[in-house]
PDB file of C-alpha atoms and ligand atoms in Angstrom:
ATOM      1  CA  MET A   1      80.554  90.814 121.785  1.00 84.00           C
ATOM      2  CA  LEU A   2      83.964  91.693 120.303  1.00 92.00           C
ATOM      3  CA  ARG A   3      85.187  95.048 120.099  1.00 95.00           C
ATOM      4  CA  ILE A   4      87.267  96.566 117.144  1.00 96.00           C
ATOM      5  CA  ALA A   5      89.136  99.864 117.476  1.00 97.00           C
ATOM      6  CA  ILE A   6      89.485 101.917 114.159  1.00 96.00           C
ATOM      7  CA  GLN A   7      90.617 105.565 113.434  1.00 96.00           C
ATOM      8  CA  THR A   8      87.910 108.171 113.946  1.00 94.00           C
ATOM      9  CA  LYS A   9      88.956 110.197 111.237  1.00 92.00           C
ATOM     10  CA  GLY A  10      92.128 110.299 108.894  1.00 94.00           C
ATOM     11  CA  ARG A  11      93.972 108.487 106.296  1.00 96.00           C
ATOM     12  CA  LEU A  12      92.887 104.966 107.655  1.00 97.00           C
ATOM     13  CA  ASN A  13      89.212 105.703 108.630  1.00 95.00           C
ATOM     14  CA  GLU A  14      87.511 105.436 105.143  1.00 94.00           C
ATOM     15  CA  GLN A  15      89.222 102.096 104.105  1.00 95.00           C
ATOM     16  CA  SER A  16      88.815 100.708 107.686  1.00 95.00           C
ATOM     17  CA  THR A  17      85.070 101.202 107.336  1.00 93.00           C
ATOM     18  CA  ALA A  18      84.944 100.092 103.849  1.00 92.00           C
ATOM     19  CA  LEU A  19      86.836  96.661 104.702  1.00 93.00           C
ATOM     20  CA  LEU A  20      84.279  96.175 107.792  1.00 93.00           C
ATOM     21  CA  HIS A  21      81.583  96.825 105.195  1.00 90.00           C
ATOM     22  CA  GLU A  22      82.992  94.286 102.567  1.00 87.00           C
ATOM     23  CA  ILE A  23      83.255  91.579 105.106  1.00 87.00           C
ATOM     24  CA  GLY A  24      79.395  92.117 105.965  1.00 85.00           C
ATOM     25  CA  ILE A  25      79.747  94.288 109.169  1.00 87.00           C
ATOM     26  CA  ASP A  26      77.548  97.395 108.776  1.00 83.00           C
ATOM     27  CA  ILE A  27      77.784 100.417 110.919  1.00 80.00           C
ATOM     28  CA  GLU A  28      75.012 102.892 110.127  1.00 70.00           C
ATOM     29  CA  GLY A  29      76.945 105.897 109.262  1.00 63.00           C
ATOM     30  CA  ALA A  30      74.241 108.587 110.639  1.00 51.00           C
ATOM     31  CA  LYS A  31      74.139 106.906 114.031  1.00 58.00           C
ATOM     32  CA  ARG A  32      77.977 106.647 114.483  1.00 66.00           C
ATOM     33  CA  LYS A  33      79.176 107.344 117.889  1.00 80.00           C
ATOM     34  CA  PHE A  34      82.184 106.795 120.036  1.00 88.00           C
ATOM     35  CA  LEU A  35      81.092 103.270 120.225  1.00 89.00           C
ATOM     36  CA  SER A  36      78.760 101.557 117.705  1.00 89.00           C
ATOM     37  CA  LYS A  37      77.316  98.112 117.427  1.00 89.00           C
ATOM     38  CA  ALA A  38      77.213  96.264 114.093  1.00 87.00           C
ATOM     39  CA  ALA A  39      73.545  95.495 113.039  1.00 84.00           C
ATOM     40  CA  ASN A  40      74.445  91.929 111.852  1.00 82.00           C
ATOM     41  CA  PHE A  41      77.648  90.726 113.600  1.00 86.00           C
ATOM     42  CA  PRO A  42      78.502  90.218 117.183  1.00 88.00           C
ATOM     43  CA  ILE A  43      80.981  93.203 117.092  1.00 92.00           C
ATOM     44  CA  GLU A  44      81.174  96.804 117.994  1.00 93.00           C
ATOM     45  CA  VAL A  45      83.276  99.471 116.690  1.00 94.00           C
ATOM     46  CA  LEU A  46      85.398 101.757 118.856  1.00 95.00           C
ATOM     47  CA  TYR A  47      86.464 104.924 117.142  1.00 95.00           C
ATOM     48  CA  LEU A  48      89.867 106.441 118.504  1.00 96.00           C
ATOM     49  CA  ARG A  49      92.761 108.643 117.321  1.00 96.00           C
ATOM     50  CA  ASP A  50      95.268 106.081 115.844  1.00 96.00           C
ATOM     51  CA  ASP A  51      97.907 106.715 118.414  1.00 95.00           C
ATOM     52  CA  ASP A  52      95.708 105.102 121.052  1.00 96.00           C
ATOM     53  CA  ILE A  53      94.673 102.072 119.183  1.00 98.00           C
ATOM     54  CA  PRO A  54      97.705  99.838 119.798  1.00 98.00           C
ATOM     55  CA  GLN A  55      97.396 100.427 123.596  1.00 98.00           C
ATOM     56  CA  VAL A  56      93.652  99.700 123.935  1.00 98.00           C
ATOM     57  CA  VAL A  57      94.211  96.407 122.280  1.00 98.00           C
ATOM     58  CA  GLU A  58      97.326  95.619 124.386  1.00 98.00           C
ATOM     59  CA  ASN A  59      95.177  96.061 127.380  1.00 97.00           C
ATOM     60  CA  GLY A  60      92.229  94.586 126.203  1.00 97.00           C
ATOM     61  CA  THR A  61      89.719  97.586 126.198  1.00 97.00           C
ATOM     62  CA  ALA A  62      89.369  96.630 122.597  1.00 97.00           C
ATOM     63  CA  THR A  63      89.756  92.891 121.288  1.00 97.00           C
ATOM     64  CA  LEU A  64      91.014  94.097 117.721  1.00 98.00           C
ATOM     65  CA  GLY A  65      92.267  97.158 116.074  1.00 98.00           C
ATOM     66  CA  ILE A  66      93.076  98.549 112.613  1.00 98.00           C
ATOM     67  CA  VAL A  67      95.978 100.863 112.582  1.00 98.00           C
ATOM     68  CA  GLY A  68      99.436 101.575 110.863  1.00 98.00           C
ATOM     69  CA  LEU A  69     102.095  99.111 111.533  1.00 98.00           C
ATOM     70  CA  ASN A  70     104.179 102.237 112.091  1.00 97.00           C
ATOM     71  CA  GLU A  71     101.866 103.173 115.093  1.00 97.00           C
ATOM     72  CA  VAL A  72     102.147  99.707 116.472  1.00 98.00           C
ATOM     73  CA  ALA A  73     105.871  99.653 116.135  1.00 97.00           C
ATOM     74  CA  GLU A  74     106.405 103.270 117.566  1.00 97.00           C
ATOM     75  CA  ARG A  75     104.036 102.644 120.678  1.00 96.00           C
ATOM     76  CA  GLY A  76     105.895  99.408 121.477  1.00 95.00           C
ATOM     77  CA  CYS A  77     102.639  97.486 122.316  1.00 96.00           C
ATOM     78  CA  ASP A  78     102.668  93.835 122.864  1.00 97.00           C
ATOM     79  CA  VAL A  79      99.754  92.902 120.435  1.00 98.00           C
ATOM     80  CA  GLU A  80      99.535  90.280 117.791  1.00 98.00           C
ATOM     81  CA  VAL A  81      99.655  91.373 114.225  1.00 98.00           C
ATOM     82  CA  VAL A  82      97.055  89.147 112.503  1.00 97.00           C
ATOM     83  CA  ALA A  83      96.826  90.381 109.023  1.00 96.00           C
ATOM     84  CA  LYS A  84      98.367  92.872 106.691  1.00 95.00           C
ATOM     85  CA  LEU A  85      95.419  94.830 104.989  1.00 95.00           C
ATOM     86  CA  GLY A  86      96.934  96.211 102.018  1.00 92.00           C
ATOM     87  CA  PHE A  87      95.893  99.737 102.381  1.00 94.00           C
ATOM     88  CA  GLY A  88      97.711 102.760 104.183  1.00 96.00           C
ATOM     89  CA  GLY A  89     101.062 101.982 102.538  1.00 95.00           C
ATOM     90  CA  CYS A  90     103.756 104.265 103.536  1.00 95.00           C
ATOM     91  CA  ARG A  91     107.314 104.193 104.645  1.00 97.00           C
ATOM     92  CA  ILE A  92     109.293 106.190 107.409  1.00 98.00           C
ATOM     93  CA  SER A  93     112.449 107.496 106.042  1.00 98.00           C
ATOM     94  CA  LEU A  94     115.307 109.836 106.846  1.00 98.00           C
ATOM     95  CA  ALA A  95     115.436 113.065 104.740  1.00 98.00           C
ATOM     96  CA  ILE A  96     118.222 115.622 104.403  1.00 97.00           C
ATOM     97  CA  PRO A  97     118.586 119.017 102.747  1.00 97.00           C
ATOM     98  CA  LYS A  98     118.565 118.529  98.887  1.00 96.00           C
ATOM     99  CA  GLY A  99     121.719 120.131  98.418  1.00 96.00           C
ATOM    100  CA  ASP A 100     123.772 118.020 100.949  1.00 96.00           C
ATOM    101  CA  GLU A 101     125.984 115.193  99.808  1.00 97.00           C
ATOM    102  CA  TYR A 102     125.125 112.030 101.470  1.00 97.00           C
ATOM    103  CA  PRO A 103     127.952 109.652 102.252  1.00 97.00           C
ATOM    104  CA  GLY A 104     125.794 107.025 104.300  1.00 97.00           C
ATOM    105  CA  VAL A 105     124.336 106.734 107.577  1.00 97.00           C
ATOM    106  CA  GLU A 106     127.528 108.348 109.082  1.00 97.00           C
ATOM    107  CA  TYR A 107     126.108 111.667 107.852  1.00 98.00           C
ATOM    108  CA  PHE A 108     123.728 111.771 110.599  1.00 98.00           C
ATOM    109  CA  GLN A 109     126.624 111.344 113.500  1.00 97.00           C
ATOM    110  CA  GLY A 110     126.055 114.484 115.908  1.00 97.00           C
ATOM    111  CA  LYS A 111     123.077 115.720 113.785  1.00 97.00           C
ATOM    112  CA  ARG A 112     119.730 116.775 115.065  1.00 98.00           C
ATOM    113  CA  ILE A 113     116.859 114.779 113.692  1.00 98.00           C
ATOM    114  CA  ALA A 114     113.124 115.914 113.960  1.00 98.00           C
ATOM    115  CA  THR A 115     110.646 113.287 114.075  1.00 98.00           C
ATOM    116  CA  SER A 116     107.382 111.940 115.471  1.00 97.00           C
ATOM    117  CA  TYR A 117     108.651 108.451 115.547  1.00 98.00           C
ATOM    118  CA  PRO A 118     111.726 108.709 118.075  1.00 98.00           C
ATOM    119  CA  LYS A 119     111.356 105.000 119.201  1.00 98.00           C
ATOM    120  CA  ILE A 120     111.741 103.609 115.616  1.00 98.00           C
ATOM    121  CA  LEU A 121     114.419 106.077 115.066  1.00 98.00           C
ATOM    122  CA  ARG A 122     116.509 105.556 118.055  1.00 98.00           C
ATOM    123  CA  GLN A 123     116.515 101.697 117.217  1.00 97.00           C
ATOM    124  CA  PHE A 124     117.834 102.478 113.638  1.00 98.00           C
ATOM    125  CA  LEU A 125     120.382 104.825 114.951  1.00 98.00           C
ATOM    126  CA  ALA A 126     121.520 102.258 117.565  1.00 98.00           C
ATOM    127  CA  GLU A 127     121.771  99.497 114.979  1.00 97.00           C
ATOM    128  CA  ASN A 128     123.877 101.650 112.855  1.00 97.00           C
ATOM    129  CA  GLY A 129     126.081 102.858 115.597  1.00 97.00           C
ATOM    130  CA  VAL A 130     125.226 106.446 114.994  1.00 97.00           C
ATOM    131  CA  GLN A 131     124.806 109.147 117.687  1.00 97.00           C
ATOM    132  CA  ALA A 132     122.418 111.737 116.993  1.00 98.00           C
ATOM    133  CA  GLN A 133     120.052 114.242 118.627  1.00 98.00           C
ATOM    134  CA  ILE A 134     116.444 113.356 118.352  1.00 98.00           C
ATOM    135  CA  GLU A 135     113.921 116.407 118.178  1.00 97.00           C
ATOM    136  CA  VAL A 136     110.308 115.177 118.839  1.00 97.00           C
ATOM    137  CA  ILE A 137     107.748 117.151 117.117  1.00 95.00           C
ATOM    138  CA  THR A 138     104.258 115.929 116.506  1.00 91.00           C
ATOM    139  CA  GLY A 139     103.130 117.832 113.479  1.00 87.00           C
ATOM    140  CA  SER A 140     104.703 119.425 110.188  1.00 91.00           C
ATOM    141  CA  VAL A 141     108.047 117.565 110.853  1.00 95.00           C
ATOM    142  CA  GLU A 142     109.249 118.345 107.229  1.00 94.00           C
ATOM    143  CA  ILE A 143     109.589 122.364 107.777  1.00 94.00           C
ATOM    144  CA  ALA A 144     112.054 121.527 110.834  1.00 94.00           C
ATOM    145  CA  PRO A 145     115.340 122.136 108.819  1.00 94.00           C
ATOM    146  CA  ALA A 146     113.995 125.071 106.938  1.00 93.00           C
ATOM    147  CA  ALA A 147     113.000 126.394 110.431  1.00 93.00           C
ATOM    148  CA  GLY A 148     116.481 125.615 111.894  1.00 94.00           C
ATOM    149  CA  ILE A 149     115.100 123.174 114.477  1.00 93.00           C
ATOM    150  CA  ALA A 150     116.782 120.434 112.983  1.00 97.00           C
ATOM    151  CA  ASP A 151     119.332 119.095 110.486  1.00 97.00           C
ATOM    152  CA  ALA A 152     117.422 116.358 109.093  1.00 97.00           C
ATOM    153  CA  ILE A 153     114.007 114.726 109.610  1.00 98.00           C
ATOM    154  CA  PHE A 154     112.642 111.181 109.927  1.00 98.00           C
ATOM    155  CA  ASP A 155     109.049 111.125 108.613  1.00 97.00           C
ATOM    156  CA  ILE A 156     106.364 109.474 106.819  1.00 96.00           C
ATOM    157  CA  VAL A 157     106.893 109.281 103.016  1.00 93.00           C
ATOM    158  CA  SER A 158     104.281 108.003 100.603  1.00 87.00           C
ATOM    159  CA  SER A 159     104.886 109.742  97.152  1.00 88.00           C
ATOM    160  CA  GLY A 160     107.792 112.221  98.182  1.00 87.00           C
ATOM    161  CA  GLY A 161     106.019 115.074  97.139  1.00 90.00           C
ATOM    162  CA  THR A 162     106.260 116.852 100.565  1.00 90.00           C
ATOM    163  CA  LEU A 163     109.974 116.285 100.672  1.00 94.00           C
ATOM    164  CA  VAL A 164     110.428 118.012  97.379  1.00 94.00           C
ATOM    165  CA  THR A 165     108.204 120.871  98.393  1.00 94.00           C
ATOM    166  CA  ASN A 166     110.261 121.372 101.495  1.00 94.00           C
ATOM    167  CA  GLY A 167     113.727 121.180  99.605  1.00 95.00           C
ATOM    168  CA  LEU A 168     114.491 117.775 101.017  1.00 97.00           C
ATOM    169  CA  LYS A 169     115.534 114.558  99.743  1.00 97.00           C
ATOM    170  CA  GLU A 170     115.132 110.973 101.040  1.00 97.00           C
ATOM    171  CA  VAL A 171     118.050 109.132 101.773  1.00 98.00           C
ATOM    172  CA  GLU A 172     117.224 106.109 103.942  1.00 98.00           C
ATOM    173  CA  ARG A 173     114.108 104.109 103.831  1.00 97.00           C
ATOM    174  CA  VAL A 174     113.897 102.777 107.435  1.00 98.00           C
ATOM    175  CA  PHE A 175     110.476 101.318 108.120  1.00 98.00           C
ATOM    176  CA  GLU A 176     107.884  99.988 105.717  1.00 97.00           C
ATOM    177  CA  SER A 177     104.363 100.244 106.821  1.00 97.00           C
ATOM    178  CA  GLU A 178     100.765  99.510 105.959  1.00 97.00           C
ATOM    179  CA  ALA A 179      97.613  99.093 107.798  1.00 98.00           C
ATOM    180  CA  VAL A 180      97.373  96.051 109.923  1.00 98.00           C
ATOM    181  CA  LEU A 181      94.748  94.246 111.961  1.00 98.00           C
ATOM    182  CA  ILE A 182      95.907  93.716 115.346  1.00 98.00           C
ATOM    183  CA  ALA A 183      94.452  91.578 118.165  1.00 98.00           C
ATOM    184  CA  ASN A 184      94.974  91.370 121.935  1.00 98.00           C
ATOM    185  CA  ARG A 185      97.346  88.645 122.963  1.00 97.00           C
ATOM    186  CA  ASN A 186      94.823  86.981 125.382  1.00 96.00           C
ATOM    187  CA  LEU A 187      91.786  86.157 123.346  1.00 95.00           C
ATOM    188  CA  LEU A 188      89.178  83.982 124.684  1.00 94.00           C
ATOM    189  CA  ALA A 189      88.155  80.825 122.589  1.00 94.00           C
ATOM    190  CA  GLU A 190      84.931  82.540 121.237  1.00 93.00           C
ATOM    191  CA  GLU A 191      86.787  85.648 120.450  1.00 93.00           C
ATOM    192  CA  ARG A 192      89.222  83.646 118.505  1.00 94.00           C
ATOM    193  CA  GLU A 193      86.504  82.066 116.765  1.00 93.00           C
ATOM    194  CA  VAL A 194      85.015  85.367 115.803  1.00 92.00           C
ATOM    195  CA  LEU A 195      88.349  86.581 114.587  1.00 94.00           C
ATOM    196  CA  GLU A 196      88.648  83.479 112.524  1.00 94.00           C
ATOM    197  CA  GLU A 197      85.337  84.235 110.914  1.00 93.00           C
ATOM    198  CA  LEU A 198      86.534  87.655 110.018  1.00 93.00           C
ATOM    199  CA  LEU A 199      89.929  86.547 108.622  1.00 94.00           C
ATOM    200  CA  PHE A 200      88.027  83.996 106.480  1.00 93.00           C
ATOM    201  CA  ARG A 201      85.832  86.814 105.097  1.00 92.00           C
ATOM    202  CA  MET A 202      88.876  89.167 104.529  1.00 90.00           C
ATOM    203  CA  GLU A 203      90.577  86.237 102.611  1.00 89.00           C
ATOM    204  CA  SER A 204      87.749  85.560 100.212  1.00 88.00           C
ATOM    205  CA  GLU A 205      87.369  89.401  99.773  1.00 85.00           C
ATOM    206  CA  ARG A 206      90.921  89.426  99.058  1.00 84.00           C
ATOM    207  CA  VAL A 207      91.016  86.662  96.377  1.00 83.00           C
ATOM    208  CA  SER A 208      87.794  88.305  94.786  1.00 85.00           C
ATOM    209  CA  ARG A 209      89.437  91.707  94.121  1.00 84.00           C
ATOM    210  CA  GLY A 210      90.354  92.683  90.879  1.00 86.00           C
ATOM    211  CA  LYS A 211      88.577  89.397  89.398  1.00 91.00           C
ATOM    212  CA  LYS A 212      86.273  89.205  86.682  1.00 92.00           C
ATOM    213  CA  TYR A 213      83.776  86.348  85.455  1.00 93.00           C
ATOM    214  CA  LEU A 214      84.109  85.533  81.892  1.00 93.00           C
ATOM    215  CA  LEU A 215      81.652  83.336  79.911  1.00 93.00           C
ATOM    216  CA  MET A 216      81.521  82.831  76.098  1.00 95.00           C
ATOM    217  CA  ASN A 217      80.334  80.285  73.523  1.00 96.00           C
ATOM    218  CA  ILE A 218      83.318  78.337  72.011  1.00 95.00           C
ATOM    219  CA  PRO A 219      83.559  75.588  69.281  1.00 95.00           C
ATOM    220  CA  THR A 220      84.110  72.263  70.958  1.00 94.00           C
ATOM    221  CA  ALA A 221      87.124  71.718  68.862  1.00 95.00           C
ATOM    222  CA  ALA A 222      88.769  74.727  70.231  1.00 94.00           C
ATOM    223  CA  LEU A 223      87.963  73.790  74.047  1.00 91.00           C
ATOM    224  CA  ASP A 224      91.541  72.298  74.854  1.00 90.00           C
ATOM    225  CA  GLU A 225      93.251  75.768  73.718  1.00 92.00           C
ATOM    226  CA  ALA A 226      90.693  77.542  75.533  1.00 92.00           C
ATOM    227  CA  VAL A 227      91.540  75.668  78.787  1.00 88.00           C
ATOM    228  CA  LYS A 228      95.232  76.654  78.381  1.00 89.00           C
ATOM    229  CA  ILE A 229      94.274  80.268  78.050  1.00 91.00           C
ATOM    230  CA  LEU A 230      92.122  80.176  81.148  1.00 88.00           C
ATOM    231  CA  PRO A 231      93.632  78.446  84.207  1.00 73.00           C
ATOM    232  CA  ALA A 232      90.756  78.923  86.398  1.00 67.00           C
ATOM    233  CA  MET A 233      90.611  78.040  90.299  1.00 64.00           C
ATOM    234  CA  ARG A 234      90.205  74.212  89.410  1.00 69.00           C
ATOM    235  CA  SER A 235      89.506  74.251  85.815  1.00 75.00           C
ATOM    236  CA  PRO A 236      86.990  76.287  83.760  1.00 80.00           C
ATOM    237  CA  THR A 237      83.327  75.150  83.795  1.00 86.00           C
ATOM    238  CA  VAL A 238      82.193  73.789  80.514  1.00 89.00           C
ATOM    239  CA  MET A 239      78.454  73.318  79.553  1.00 90.00           C
ATOM    240  CA  PRO A 240      77.056  72.010  76.224  1.00 89.00           C
ATOM    241  CA  LEU A 241      75.043  74.197  74.115  1.00 90.00           C
ATOM    242  CA  ALA A 242      71.996  73.100  72.450  1.00 89.00           C
ATOM    243  CA  VAL A 243      73.709  73.721  69.044  1.00 89.00           C
ATOM    244  CA  GLU A 244      75.920  70.707  68.148  1.00 92.00           C
ATOM    245  CA  GLY A 245      79.794  71.365  68.115  1.00 94.00           C
ATOM    246  CA  TRP A 246      79.567  74.386  70.508  1.00 95.00           C
ATOM    247  CA  CYS A 247      79.822  74.717  74.398  1.00 94.00           C
ATOM    248  CA  SER A 248      79.681  77.378  76.926  1.00 94.00           C
ATOM    249  CA  LEU A 249      82.680  78.220  78.785  1.00 93.00           C
ATOM    250  CA  HIS A 250      82.934  79.858  82.089  1.00 93.00           C
ATOM    251  CA  SER A 251      86.109  81.319  84.055  1.00 92.00           C
ATOM    252  CA  VAL A 252      87.343  83.877  86.489  1.00 91.00           C
ATOM    253  CA  VAL A 253      90.345  85.936  85.080  1.00 92.00           C
ATOM    254  CA  ASP A 254      92.250  88.811  86.779  1.00 90.00           C
ATOM    255  CA  ALA A 255      90.942  92.045  85.510  1.00 89.00           C
ATOM    256  CA  ALA A 256      94.525  93.089  84.519  1.00 89.00           C
ATOM    257  CA  ASP A 257      94.624  90.271  82.072  1.00 91.00           C
ATOM    258  CA  LEU A 258      91.159  90.406  80.884  1.00 93.00           C
ATOM    259  CA  TRP A 259      91.721  92.044  77.540  1.00 94.00           C
ATOM    260  CA  ASP A 260      94.867  89.976  76.697  1.00 94.00           C
ATOM    261  CA  LYS A 261      92.805  86.674  77.444  1.00 94.00           C
ATOM    262  CA  VAL A 262      89.811  88.063  75.467  1.00 95.00           C
ATOM    263  CA  ARG A 263      92.131  88.607  72.304  1.00 96.00           C
ATOM    264  CA  GLN A 264      93.390  85.109  72.612  1.00 95.00           C
ATOM    265  CA  LEU A 265      89.766  83.516  73.040  1.00 95.00           C
ATOM    266  CA  LYS A 266      88.550  85.563  69.998  1.00 96.00           C
ATOM    267  CA  ALA A 267      91.490  84.280  68.075  1.00 96.00           C
ATOM    268  CA  ILE A 268      90.298  80.571  68.701  1.00 96.00           C
ATOM    269  CA  GLY A 269      86.889  81.238  67.794  1.00 96.00           C
ATOM    270  CA  ALA A 270      85.182  82.314  70.862  1.00 96.00           C
ATOM    271  CA  GLU A 271      81.952  84.299  70.477  1.00 96.00           C
ATOM    272  CA  GLY A 272      79.334  86.112  72.601  1.00 95.00           C
ATOM    273  CA  ILE A 273      81.949  86.742  75.303  1.00 95.00           C
ATOM    274  CA  LEU A 274      80.346  88.215  78.598  1.00 96.00           C
ATOM    275  CA  VAL A 275      82.344  89.766  81.220  1.00 95.00           C
ATOM    276  CA  LEU A 276      80.495  90.072  84.590  1.00 94.00           C
ATOM    277  CA  THR A 277      81.548  91.897  87.847  1.00 90.00           C
ATOM    278  CA  LEU A 278      82.504  89.339  90.512  1.00 88.00           C
ATOM    279  CA  ASP A 279      81.142  89.890  93.972  1.00 85.00           C
ATOM    280  CA  LYS A 280      82.801  87.146  96.021  1.00 85.00           C
ATOM    281  CA  ILE A 281      85.119  84.018  95.770  1.00 85.00           C
ATOM    282  CA  ILE A 282      84.340  81.547  98.666  1.00 84.00           C
ATOM    283  CA  PRO A 283      87.455  79.707  98.712  1.00 73.00           C
TER     284      PRO A 283
HETATM  285  P1  ATP U   1      94.899 110.652 114.391  1.00 67.94           P
HETATM  286  O1  ATP U   1      94.129 111.895 114.316  1.00 67.94           O
HETATM  287  O2  ATP U   1      93.996 109.605 114.321  1.00 67.94           O
HETATM  288  O3  ATP U   1      95.986 110.585 115.239  1.00 67.94           O
HETATM  289  P2  ATP U   1      96.874 111.078 112.458  1.00 67.94           P
HETATM  290  O4  ATP U   1      97.057 112.688 111.949  1.00 67.94           O
HETATM  291  O5  ATP U   1      98.026 110.663 113.393  1.00 67.94           O
HETATM  292  O6  ATP U   1      95.628 110.682 112.923  1.00 67.94           O
HETATM  293  P3  ATP U   1      96.873 109.981 109.661  1.00 67.94           P
HETATM  294  O7  ATP U   1      97.530 111.232 108.965  1.00 67.94           O
HETATM  295  O8  ATP U   1      95.364 109.862 109.529  1.00 67.94           O
HETATM  296  O9  ATP U   1      97.367 110.126 111.362  1.00 67.94           O
HETATM  297  O10 ATP U   1      97.493 108.801 109.136  1.00 67.94           O
HETATM  298  C1  ATP U   1      96.995 107.631 109.715  1.00 67.94           C
HETATM  299  C2  ATP U   1      98.279 106.627 109.169  1.00 67.94           C
HETATM  300  O11 ATP U   1      98.057 106.504 107.749  1.00 67.94           O
HETATM  301  C3  ATP U   1      99.613 106.753 109.378  1.00 67.94           C
HETATM  302  O12 ATP U   1      99.922 106.272 110.762  1.00 67.94           O
HETATM  303  C4  ATP U   1     100.152 105.752 108.514  1.00 67.94           C
HETATM  304  O13 ATP U   1     100.239 104.521 108.925  1.00 67.94           O
HETATM  305  C5  ATP U   1      99.280 105.962 107.319  1.00 67.94           C
HETATM  306  N1  ATP U   1      99.832 106.654 106.034  1.00 67.94           N
HETATM  307  C6  ATP U   1      99.874 106.177 104.741  1.00 67.94           C
HETATM  308  N2  ATP U   1     100.314 107.117 103.821  1.00 67.94           N
HETATM  309  C7  ATP U   1     100.474 108.108 104.998  1.00 67.94           C
HETATM  310  C8  ATP U   1     101.120 109.541 104.487  1.00 67.94           C
HETATM  311  N3  ATP U   1     101.312 109.917 103.076  1.00 67.94           N
HETATM  312  N4  ATP U   1     101.288 110.375 105.347  1.00 67.94           N
HETATM  313  C9  ATP U   1     100.862 109.928 106.670  1.00 67.94           C
HETATM  314  N5  ATP U   1     100.239 108.666 107.091  1.00 67.94           N
HETATM  315  C10 ATP U   1     100.309 107.998 105.967  1.00 67.94           C
HETATM  316 MG1   MG U   2      97.742 110.024 115.301  1.00 67.94          MG
END
């Protein structure tokens, strides 16, 4: 039985649960406890605050974890970052009062900086030869300058709206983060095997995302043109129709390109175009 730690509630919880669901690991919501077994896979889910996830994976209480890369870096835990998960994107940035001129990192020399990420900040300041005082605050870091607790802040930014509301401007993007899958460094062979299976499923989920299945009837004479428009995984599937001179063409396209492809295909005579939602592509 392999144990995976995810956030109990907060920004990563919903997408972590959704990811497990997508790869066929179903935890019954109503029965959710501190520790829940999956119905159909040799895995159990441990619900924790995100702060604690890197540590429990490092010490082996959980084999795997889903957490922001920022937390992994800040805790300084020795775990393997197995995969980036493509959600929970944010950055940790230095921000200063909006009216201040910013000459460069030397701005921070001798300043007080409020943050919940002292370790990452300390490293950045050291790399840049800046001496500053770090004020560790766990919540509402953005109000620190207005409250007179600090001159600047080092905090998570996603849209930047919170900074603007608090009269601040972002001046240094220091750390880029997203949710990652982490693993204990000493996996047993069978745990590694389960992990490989999870990664395989995640990969097929990733390549299927945003894809559409397209089928249409096309004059056989236009087939070469159509194949150029539709570079599928290998090549599009072509099947003859009962009517002479026509065939049925099947392919997978990126949803983002769909309307452009449809326009081009209609222009070369495609008819009866069906667009289907695609569930999975197994590479
Ligand atoms: P917990 O109660 O589990 O300790 P938390 O309050 O520390 O939760 P959340 O605010 O739920 O944490 O954020 C979890 C993670 O989501 C962050 O560590 C970060 O990786 C990511 N994240 C993405 N966008 C943002 C954002 N705009 N603000 C904060 N975190 C974000
Ligand atoms: Mg936290």
